[in-house]
Short mmCIF file of C-alpha atoms in Angstrom, two decimals:
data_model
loop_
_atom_site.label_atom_id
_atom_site.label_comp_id
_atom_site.label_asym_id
_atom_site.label_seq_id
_atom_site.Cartn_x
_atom_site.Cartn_y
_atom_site.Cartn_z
CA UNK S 255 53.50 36.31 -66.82
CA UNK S 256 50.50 35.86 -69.46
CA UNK S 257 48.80 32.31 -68.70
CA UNK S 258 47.68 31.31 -72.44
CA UNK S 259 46.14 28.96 -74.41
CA UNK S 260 47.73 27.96 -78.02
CA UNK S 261 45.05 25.89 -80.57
CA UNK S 262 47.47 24.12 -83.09
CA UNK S 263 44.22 22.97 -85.34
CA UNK S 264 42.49 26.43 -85.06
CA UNK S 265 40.34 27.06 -87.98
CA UNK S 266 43.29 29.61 -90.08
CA UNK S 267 45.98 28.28 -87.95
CA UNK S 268 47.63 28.32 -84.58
CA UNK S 269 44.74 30.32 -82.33
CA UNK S 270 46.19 31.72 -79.42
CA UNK S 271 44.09 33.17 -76.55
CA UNK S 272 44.29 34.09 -72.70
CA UNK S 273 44.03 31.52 -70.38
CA UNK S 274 40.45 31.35 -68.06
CA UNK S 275 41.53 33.71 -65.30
CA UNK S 276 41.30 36.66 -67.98
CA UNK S 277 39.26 35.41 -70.53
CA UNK S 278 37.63 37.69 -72.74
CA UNK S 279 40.64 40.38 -71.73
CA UNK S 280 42.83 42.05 -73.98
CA UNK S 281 44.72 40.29 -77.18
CA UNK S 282 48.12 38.45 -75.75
CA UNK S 283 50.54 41.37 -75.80
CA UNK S 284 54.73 41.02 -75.94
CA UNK S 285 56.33 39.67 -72.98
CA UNK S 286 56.12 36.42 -71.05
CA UNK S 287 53.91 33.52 -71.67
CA UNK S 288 53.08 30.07 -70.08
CA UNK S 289 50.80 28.60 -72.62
CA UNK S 290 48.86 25.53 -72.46
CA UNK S 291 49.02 23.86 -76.12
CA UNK S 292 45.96 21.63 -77.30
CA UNK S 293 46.59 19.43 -79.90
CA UNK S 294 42.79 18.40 -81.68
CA UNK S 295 41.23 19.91 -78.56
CA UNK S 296 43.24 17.66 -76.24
CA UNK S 297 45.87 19.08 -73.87
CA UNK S 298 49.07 17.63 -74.65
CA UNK S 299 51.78 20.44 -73.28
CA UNK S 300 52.95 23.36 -71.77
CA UNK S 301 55.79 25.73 -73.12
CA UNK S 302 57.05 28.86 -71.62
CA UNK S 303 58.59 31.23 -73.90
CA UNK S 304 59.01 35.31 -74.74
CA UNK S 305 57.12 37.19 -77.09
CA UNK S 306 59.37 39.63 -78.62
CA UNK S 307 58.00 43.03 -79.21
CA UNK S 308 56.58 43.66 -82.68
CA UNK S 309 55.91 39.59 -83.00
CA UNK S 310 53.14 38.00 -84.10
CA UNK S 311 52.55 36.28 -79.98
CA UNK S 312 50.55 33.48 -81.62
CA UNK S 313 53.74 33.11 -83.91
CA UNK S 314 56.17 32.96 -81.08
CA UNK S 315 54.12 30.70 -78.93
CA UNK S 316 53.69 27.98 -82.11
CA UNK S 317 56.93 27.87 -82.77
CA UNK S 318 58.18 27.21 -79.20
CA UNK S 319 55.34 24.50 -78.96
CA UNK S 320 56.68 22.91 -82.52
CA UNK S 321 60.05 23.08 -80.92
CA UNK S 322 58.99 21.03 -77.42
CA UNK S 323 56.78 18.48 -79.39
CA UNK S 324 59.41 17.44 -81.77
CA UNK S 325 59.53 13.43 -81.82
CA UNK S 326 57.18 13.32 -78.81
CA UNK S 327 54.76 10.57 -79.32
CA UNK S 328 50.92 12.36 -79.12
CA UNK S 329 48.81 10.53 -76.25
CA UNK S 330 46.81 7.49 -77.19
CA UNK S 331 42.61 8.58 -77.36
CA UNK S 332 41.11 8.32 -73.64
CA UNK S 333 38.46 5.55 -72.97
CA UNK S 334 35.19 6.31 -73.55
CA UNK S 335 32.02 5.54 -72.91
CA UNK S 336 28.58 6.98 -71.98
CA UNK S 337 29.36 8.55 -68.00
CA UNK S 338 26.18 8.05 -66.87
CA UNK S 339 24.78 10.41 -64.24
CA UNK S 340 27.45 12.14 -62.28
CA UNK S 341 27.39 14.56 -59.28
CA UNK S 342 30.40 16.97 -58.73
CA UNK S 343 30.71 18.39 -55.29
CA UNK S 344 32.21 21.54 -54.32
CA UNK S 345 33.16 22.08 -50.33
CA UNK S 346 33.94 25.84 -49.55
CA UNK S 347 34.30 28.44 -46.72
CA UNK S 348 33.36 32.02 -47.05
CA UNK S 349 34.81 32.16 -50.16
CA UNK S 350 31.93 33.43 -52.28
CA UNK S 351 33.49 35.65 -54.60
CA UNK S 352 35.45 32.55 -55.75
CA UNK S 353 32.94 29.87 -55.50
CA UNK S 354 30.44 32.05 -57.90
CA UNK S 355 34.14 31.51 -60.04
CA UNK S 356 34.18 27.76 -60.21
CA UNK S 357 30.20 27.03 -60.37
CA UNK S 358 30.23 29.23 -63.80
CA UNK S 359 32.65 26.57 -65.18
CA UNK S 360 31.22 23.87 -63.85
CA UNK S 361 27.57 24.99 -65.03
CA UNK S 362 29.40 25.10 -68.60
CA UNK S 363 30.13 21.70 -68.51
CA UNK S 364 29.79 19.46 -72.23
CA UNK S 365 28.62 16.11 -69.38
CA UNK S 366 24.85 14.99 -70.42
CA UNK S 367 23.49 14.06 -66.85
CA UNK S 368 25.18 15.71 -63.75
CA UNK S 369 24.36 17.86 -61.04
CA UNK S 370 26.48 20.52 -58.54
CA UNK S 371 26.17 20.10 -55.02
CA UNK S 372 28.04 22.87 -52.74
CA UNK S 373 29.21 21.56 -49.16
CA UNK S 374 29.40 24.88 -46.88
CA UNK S 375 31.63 23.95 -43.71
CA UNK S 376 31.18 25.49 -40.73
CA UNK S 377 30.05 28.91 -42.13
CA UNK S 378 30.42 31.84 -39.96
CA UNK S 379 27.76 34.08 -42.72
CA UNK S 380 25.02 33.29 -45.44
CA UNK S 381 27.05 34.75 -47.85
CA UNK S 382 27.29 31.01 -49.65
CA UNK S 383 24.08 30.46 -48.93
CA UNK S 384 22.93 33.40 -50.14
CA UNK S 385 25.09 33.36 -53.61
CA UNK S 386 23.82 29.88 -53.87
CA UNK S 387 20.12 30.39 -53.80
CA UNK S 388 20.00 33.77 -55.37
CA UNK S 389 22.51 33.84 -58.12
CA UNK S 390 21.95 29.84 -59.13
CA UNK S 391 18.81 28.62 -57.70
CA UNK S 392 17.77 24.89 -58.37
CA UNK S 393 20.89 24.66 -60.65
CA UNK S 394 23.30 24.14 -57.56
CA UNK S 395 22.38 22.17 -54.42
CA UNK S 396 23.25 23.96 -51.31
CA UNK S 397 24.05 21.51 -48.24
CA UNK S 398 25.65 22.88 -44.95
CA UNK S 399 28.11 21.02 -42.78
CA UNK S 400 28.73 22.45 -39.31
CA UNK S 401 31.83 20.19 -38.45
CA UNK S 402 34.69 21.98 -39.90
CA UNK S 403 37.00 19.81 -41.81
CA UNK S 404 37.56 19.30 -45.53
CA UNK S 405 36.75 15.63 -45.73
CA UNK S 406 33.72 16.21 -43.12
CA UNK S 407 32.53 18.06 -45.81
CA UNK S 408 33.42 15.80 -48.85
CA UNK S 409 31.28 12.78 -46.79
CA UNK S 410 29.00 15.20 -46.32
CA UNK S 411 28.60 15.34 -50.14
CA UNK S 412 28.89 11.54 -50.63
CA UNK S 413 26.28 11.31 -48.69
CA UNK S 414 23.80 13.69 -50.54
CA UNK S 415 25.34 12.86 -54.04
CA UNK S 416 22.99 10.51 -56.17
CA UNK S 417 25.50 9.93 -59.38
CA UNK S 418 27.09 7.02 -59.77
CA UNK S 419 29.97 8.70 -60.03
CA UNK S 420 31.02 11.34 -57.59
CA UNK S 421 33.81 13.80 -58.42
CA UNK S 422 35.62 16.45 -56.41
CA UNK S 423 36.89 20.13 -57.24
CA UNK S 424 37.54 23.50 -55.26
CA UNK S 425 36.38 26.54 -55.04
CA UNK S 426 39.29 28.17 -56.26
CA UNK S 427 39.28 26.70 -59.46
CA UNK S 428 37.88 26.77 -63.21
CA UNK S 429 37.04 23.92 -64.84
CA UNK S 430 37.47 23.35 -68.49
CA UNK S 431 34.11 23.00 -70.04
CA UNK S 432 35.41 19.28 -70.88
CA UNK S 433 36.53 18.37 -67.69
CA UNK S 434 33.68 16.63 -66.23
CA UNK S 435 33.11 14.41 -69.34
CA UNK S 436 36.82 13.28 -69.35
CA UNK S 437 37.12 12.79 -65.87
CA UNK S 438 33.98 10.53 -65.31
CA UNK S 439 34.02 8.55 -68.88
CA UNK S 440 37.02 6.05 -68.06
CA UNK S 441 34.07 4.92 -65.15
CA UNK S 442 32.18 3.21 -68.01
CA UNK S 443 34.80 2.28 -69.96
CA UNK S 444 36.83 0.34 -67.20
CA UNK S 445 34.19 -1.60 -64.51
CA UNK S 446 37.10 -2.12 -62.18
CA UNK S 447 37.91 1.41 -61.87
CA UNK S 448 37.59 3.08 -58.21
CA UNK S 449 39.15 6.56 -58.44
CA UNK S 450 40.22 9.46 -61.61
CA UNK S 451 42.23 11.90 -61.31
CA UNK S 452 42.70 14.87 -64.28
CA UNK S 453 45.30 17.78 -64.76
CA UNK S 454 45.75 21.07 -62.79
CA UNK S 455 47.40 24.17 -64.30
CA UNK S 456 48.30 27.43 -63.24
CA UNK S 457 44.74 30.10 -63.65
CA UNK S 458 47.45 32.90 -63.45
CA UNK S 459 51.13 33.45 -63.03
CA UNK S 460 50.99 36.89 -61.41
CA UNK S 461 53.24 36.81 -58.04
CA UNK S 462 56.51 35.80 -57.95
CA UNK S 463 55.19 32.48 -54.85
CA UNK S 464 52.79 31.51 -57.45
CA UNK S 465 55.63 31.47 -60.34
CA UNK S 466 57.73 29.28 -57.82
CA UNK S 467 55.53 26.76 -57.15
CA UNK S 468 54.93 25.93 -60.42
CA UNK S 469 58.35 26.46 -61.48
CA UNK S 470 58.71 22.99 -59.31
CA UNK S 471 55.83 21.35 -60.35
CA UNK S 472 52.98 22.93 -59.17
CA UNK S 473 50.52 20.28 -59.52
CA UNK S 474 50.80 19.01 -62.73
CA UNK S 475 51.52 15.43 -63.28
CA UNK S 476 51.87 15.29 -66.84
CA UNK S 477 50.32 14.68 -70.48
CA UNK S 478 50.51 11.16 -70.79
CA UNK S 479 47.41 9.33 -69.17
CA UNK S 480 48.42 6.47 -66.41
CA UNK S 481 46.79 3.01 -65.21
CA UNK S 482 47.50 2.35 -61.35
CA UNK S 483 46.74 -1.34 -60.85
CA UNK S 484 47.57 -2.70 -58.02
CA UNK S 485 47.23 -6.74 -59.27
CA UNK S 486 50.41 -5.08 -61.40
CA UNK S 487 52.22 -2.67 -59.44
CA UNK S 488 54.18 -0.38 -61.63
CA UNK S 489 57.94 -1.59 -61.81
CA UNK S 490 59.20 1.94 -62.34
CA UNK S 491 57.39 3.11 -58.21
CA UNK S 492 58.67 0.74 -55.86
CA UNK S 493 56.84 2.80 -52.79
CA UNK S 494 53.24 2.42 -55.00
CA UNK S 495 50.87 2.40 -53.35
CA UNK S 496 52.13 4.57 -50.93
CA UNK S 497 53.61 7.29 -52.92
CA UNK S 498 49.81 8.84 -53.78
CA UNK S 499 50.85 12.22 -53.80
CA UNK S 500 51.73 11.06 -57.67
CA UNK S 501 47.82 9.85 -58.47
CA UNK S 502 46.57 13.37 -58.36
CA UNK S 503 45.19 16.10 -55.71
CA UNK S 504 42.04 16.45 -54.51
CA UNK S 505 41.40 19.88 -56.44
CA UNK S 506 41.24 17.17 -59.89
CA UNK S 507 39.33 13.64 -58.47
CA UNK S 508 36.07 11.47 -59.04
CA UNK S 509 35.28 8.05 -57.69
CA UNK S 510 33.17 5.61 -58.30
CA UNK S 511 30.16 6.14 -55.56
CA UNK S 512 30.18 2.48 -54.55
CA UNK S 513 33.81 1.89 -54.43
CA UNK S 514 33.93 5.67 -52.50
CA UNK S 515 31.20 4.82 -49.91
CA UNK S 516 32.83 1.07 -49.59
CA UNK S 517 35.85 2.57 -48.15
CA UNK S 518 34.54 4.41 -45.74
CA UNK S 519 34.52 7.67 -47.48
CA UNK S 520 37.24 10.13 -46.03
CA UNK S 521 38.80 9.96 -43.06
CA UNK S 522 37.14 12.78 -40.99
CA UNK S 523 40.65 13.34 -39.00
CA UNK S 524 42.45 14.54 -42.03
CA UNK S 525 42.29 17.37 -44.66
CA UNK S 526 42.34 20.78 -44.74
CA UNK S 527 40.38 22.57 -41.09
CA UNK S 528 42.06 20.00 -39.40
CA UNK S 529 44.88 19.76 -36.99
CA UNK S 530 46.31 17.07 -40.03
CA UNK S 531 46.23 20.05 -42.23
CA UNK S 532 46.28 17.77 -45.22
CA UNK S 533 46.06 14.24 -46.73
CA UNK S 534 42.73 13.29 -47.30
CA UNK S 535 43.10 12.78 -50.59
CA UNK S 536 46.06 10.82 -50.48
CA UNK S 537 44.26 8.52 -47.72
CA UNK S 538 41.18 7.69 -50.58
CA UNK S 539 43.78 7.15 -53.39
CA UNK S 540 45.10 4.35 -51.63
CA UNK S 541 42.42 3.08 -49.85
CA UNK S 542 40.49 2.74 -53.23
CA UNK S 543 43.64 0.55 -54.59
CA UNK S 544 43.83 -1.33 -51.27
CA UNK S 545 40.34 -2.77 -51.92
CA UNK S 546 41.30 -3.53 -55.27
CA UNK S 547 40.14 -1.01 -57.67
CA UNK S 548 42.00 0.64 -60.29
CA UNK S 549 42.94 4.49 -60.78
CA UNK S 550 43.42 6.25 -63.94
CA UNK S 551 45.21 9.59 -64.22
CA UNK S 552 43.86 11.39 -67.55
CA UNK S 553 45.06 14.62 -68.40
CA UNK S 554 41.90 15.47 -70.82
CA UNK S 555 40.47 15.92 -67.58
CA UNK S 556 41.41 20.15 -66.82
CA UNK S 557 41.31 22.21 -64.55
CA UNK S 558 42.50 25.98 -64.08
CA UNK S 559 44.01 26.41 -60.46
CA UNK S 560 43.95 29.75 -58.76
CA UNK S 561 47.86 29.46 -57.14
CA UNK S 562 47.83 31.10 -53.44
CA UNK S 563 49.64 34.71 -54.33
CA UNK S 564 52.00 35.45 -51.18
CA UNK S 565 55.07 34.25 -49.52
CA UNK S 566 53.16 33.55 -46.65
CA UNK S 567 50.70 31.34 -48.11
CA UNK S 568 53.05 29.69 -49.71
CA UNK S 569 54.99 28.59 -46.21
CA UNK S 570 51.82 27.86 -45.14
CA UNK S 571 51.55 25.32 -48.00
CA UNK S 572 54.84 23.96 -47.91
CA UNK S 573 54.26 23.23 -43.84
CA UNK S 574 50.60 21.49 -44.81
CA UNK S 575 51.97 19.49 -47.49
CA UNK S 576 54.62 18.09 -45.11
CA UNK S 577 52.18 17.28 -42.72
CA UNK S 578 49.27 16.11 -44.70
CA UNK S 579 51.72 13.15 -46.02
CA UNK S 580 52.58 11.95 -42.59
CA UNK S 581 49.25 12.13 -41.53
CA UNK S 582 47.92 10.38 -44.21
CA UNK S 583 50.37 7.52 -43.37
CA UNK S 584 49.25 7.53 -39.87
CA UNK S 585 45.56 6.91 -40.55
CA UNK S 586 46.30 4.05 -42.86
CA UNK S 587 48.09 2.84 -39.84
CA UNK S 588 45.43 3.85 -37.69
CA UNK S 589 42.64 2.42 -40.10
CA UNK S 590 43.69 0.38 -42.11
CA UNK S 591 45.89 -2.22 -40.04
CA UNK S 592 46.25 -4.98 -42.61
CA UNK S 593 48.67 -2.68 -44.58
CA UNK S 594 50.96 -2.16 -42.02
CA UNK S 595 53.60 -4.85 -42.58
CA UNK S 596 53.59 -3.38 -46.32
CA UNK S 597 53.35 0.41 -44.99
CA UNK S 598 56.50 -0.48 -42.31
CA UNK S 599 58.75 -2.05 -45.18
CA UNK S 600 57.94 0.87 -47.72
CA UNK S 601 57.69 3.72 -45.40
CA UNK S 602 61.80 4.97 -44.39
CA UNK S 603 62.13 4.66 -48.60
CA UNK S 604 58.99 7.33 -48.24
CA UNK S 605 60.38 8.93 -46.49
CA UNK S 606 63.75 9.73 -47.86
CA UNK S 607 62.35 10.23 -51.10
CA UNK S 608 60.43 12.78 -50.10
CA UNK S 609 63.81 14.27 -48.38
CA UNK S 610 65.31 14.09 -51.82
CA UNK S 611 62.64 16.02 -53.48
CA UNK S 612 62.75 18.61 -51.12
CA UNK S 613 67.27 18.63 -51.33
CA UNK S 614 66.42 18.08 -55.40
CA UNK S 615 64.56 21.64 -55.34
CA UNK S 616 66.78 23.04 -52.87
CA UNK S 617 69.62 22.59 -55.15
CA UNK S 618 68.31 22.86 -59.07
CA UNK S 619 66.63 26.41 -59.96
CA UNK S 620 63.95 25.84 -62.44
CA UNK S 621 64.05 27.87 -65.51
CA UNK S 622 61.04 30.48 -66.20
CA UNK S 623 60.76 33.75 -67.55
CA UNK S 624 60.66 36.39 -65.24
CA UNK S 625 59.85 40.02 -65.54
CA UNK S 626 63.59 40.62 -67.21
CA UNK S 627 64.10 37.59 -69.18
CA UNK S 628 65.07 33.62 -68.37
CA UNK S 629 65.86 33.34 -64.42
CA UNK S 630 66.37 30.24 -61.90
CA UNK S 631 64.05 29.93 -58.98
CA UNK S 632 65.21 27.29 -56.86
CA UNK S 633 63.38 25.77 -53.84
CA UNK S 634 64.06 27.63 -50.59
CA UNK S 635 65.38 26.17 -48.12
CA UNK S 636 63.04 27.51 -45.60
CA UNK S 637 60.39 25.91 -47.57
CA UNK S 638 62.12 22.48 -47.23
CA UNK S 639 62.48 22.72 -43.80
CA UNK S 640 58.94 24.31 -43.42
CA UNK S 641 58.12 20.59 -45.41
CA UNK S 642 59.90 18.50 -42.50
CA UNK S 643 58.91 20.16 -39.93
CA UNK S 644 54.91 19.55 -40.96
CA UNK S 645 56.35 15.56 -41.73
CA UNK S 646 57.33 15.35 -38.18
CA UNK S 647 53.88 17.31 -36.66
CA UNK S 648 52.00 15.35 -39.10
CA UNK S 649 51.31 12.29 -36.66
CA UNK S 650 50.38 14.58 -34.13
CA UNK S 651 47.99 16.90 -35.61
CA UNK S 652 46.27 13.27 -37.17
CA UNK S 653 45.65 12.24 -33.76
CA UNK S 654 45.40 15.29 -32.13
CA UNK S 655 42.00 15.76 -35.14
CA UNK S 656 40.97 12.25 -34.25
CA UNK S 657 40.63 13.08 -30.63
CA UNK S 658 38.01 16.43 -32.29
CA UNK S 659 36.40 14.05 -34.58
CA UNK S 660 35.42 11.09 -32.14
CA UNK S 661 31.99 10.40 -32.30
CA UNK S 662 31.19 11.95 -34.88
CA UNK S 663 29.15 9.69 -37.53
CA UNK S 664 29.92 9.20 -41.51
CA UNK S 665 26.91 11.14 -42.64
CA UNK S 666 25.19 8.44 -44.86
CA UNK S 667 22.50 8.47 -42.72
CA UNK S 668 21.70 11.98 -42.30
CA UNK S 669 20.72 12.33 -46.51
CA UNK S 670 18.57 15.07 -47.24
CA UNK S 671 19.56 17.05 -43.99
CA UNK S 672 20.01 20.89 -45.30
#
């Protein structure tokens, strides 16, 4: 499938080109397409469709974008305001060939005043090194972290960071050239807000494990931009603030440096590296709303995901998302003990919602083109019970990481170690 972008406002028209992951490629041929459609620049939908052979593709995408924006109200303009200086940090592991990926995009970043700092953890070569201070120089700040652990490395990159407002991508992704700008501008135009989180679509659509996760959802959360406040807890998420797997993903955040380092930073136990496997994001959203800052979701804030391409990865994932929530939950419990009444009360609904998602998926296909016209995917079951079996190991793996991590400092003080 052909991963597109449509331009309604393009200079003669509707402008339709290839999404990042084969930029610069051939024109969009017949077949499938999942395009992205901008509306005055701004992202505000996704349409999969067919381009019938002998049709104008730019045609055929329009008119199925018309068709899916009919009477929906266009998002209201994002807050604005200068960003001030921002740093953007970047944790990886011997994954240079897509690191050198994501620091092109985020070199072409439209932010005034910002800087790149890459976190390698626990690196078994120089190859990040070396792409680092060879291909990019003084552009990108190289910083190594010996502790392996995806939060480990994140603090590590707090603590080096000097914006005053600190955002977080992978290596695996490319970042619209807008991204940082919309993503760190809220910051200024909201002094109570903690924590942003942008949009993530599909880089490519190639494998049929990359098609099925974002047949369910990948990790999109939608076009219309979102205020988490927790002096007004939304009426429509009785679980908020616990249910932080809607705020965002890591792959898509920035936080406010004071509000970040306030908290504590990340929990070292959790994240990817970790016997947790997951859920270091999820502990900062709510953290950052427990002390009572704000969050904003804004999906002028893009990114281009690079989906994991096989079956296997894909169990993998499902098993690590399972246990990432659960550990999560345990280190607030763990950390964070004046929650707990709240956490015990909310926790069993938590739970079964997250049983219903998984029994949701298992029995509704979702509709995409595939390679011989519409077809259902639905969820595996295997994947579902992949999920609950990482829920119930999450609590174990948390403490079982907490036991590796003991002793080990929050790097704050170790600034301007290489």
């Amino acid at each position: 499938m052909q991963v597109t972008e449509l331009d309604l406002d393009g200079p003669d028209g509707a402008v339709l080109s290839f999404g990042p992951a084969t930029a610069g490629g051939p024109a969009v041929r017949a077949g499938d397409v999942y395009a992205l459609v901008r509306l005055r620049g701004r992202p505000v939908a996704t349409v999969v469709c067919r381009v019938p052979p002998g049709k104008a593709p730019a045609d055929a995408v329009a008119a199925a974008a018309h068709a899916a924006l009919v009477g929906r109200e266009m998002p209201a303009p994002a807050p604005s305001g200068d960003p001030g200086r921002a740093s953007v940090v970047v944790a990886t592991r011997e994954r240079a060939d897509q690191l050198a990926r994501a620091l092109d995009s985020l070199l072409d970043q439209d932010h005034p005043d910002f800087e790149i700092v890459v976190v390698d953890n626990a690196p078994v070569t120089s190859a990040t090194r070396d792409l680092v201070e060879h291909k990019y120089g003084e552009r990108v700040r190289y910083v190594r972290e010996p502790v392996p652990g995806l939060a480990i490395a994140h603090n590590r990159g707090i603590a080096v960071a000097d914006g005053a407002v600190i955002a977080f991508t992978d290596d695996d992704v490319v970042a619209d050239p807008h991204w940082l700008t919309a993503l760190t501008a809220p910051f200024a135009a909201d002094p109570g807000l903690g924590c942003a989180t942008g949009l993530i679509l599909p880089a490519r659509l190639r494998t049929p494990a990359q098609i099925l996760l974002e047949s369910h959802g990948g990790f999109a959360k939608g076009f219309e931009a979102r205020l988490y406040d927790p002096a007004r807890p939304p009426a429509d998420e009785p679980l908020f603030p616990f249910t932080a797997g809607s705020f965002g993903s890591g792959a898509n955040m920035a936080f406010r440096a004071t509000a970040l380092r306030d908290i504590g930073g990340f929990d070292p136990a959790t994240g990817t590296g970790t016997p947790a496997r997951g859920g270091d994001d999820l502990y900062a959203f709510v953290s950052v709303l427990a002390a009572g800052h704000r969050l904003r979701y804004t999906p002028d804030a893009l990114v281009w995901h690079h989906h994991r391409e096989t079956w296997q990865d894909l169990r993998n994932q499902a098993y690590g998302y399972g246990a990432g929530l659960t550990a999560y939950l345990t280190a607030l419990l763990v950390r964070r003990p004046a929650l707990l009444p709240a956490l015990l009360r909310k926790v069993p609904r938590g739970l079964a919602h997250a049983r219903t998602i998984t029994a949701h998926r298992e029995a509704a296909g979702a509709a995409v083109p595939g390679e011989h016209g519409a077809q259902d995917y639905p969820w595996p079951r295997q994947l579902s019970r992949l999920e609950r079996r990482g829920m119930l190991a999450g609590p174990f793996g948390y403490a079982k990481a907490r036991r590796r991590v003991r002793g080990v400092p929050l790097p704050w003080d170790r600034r301007g170690e290489k």
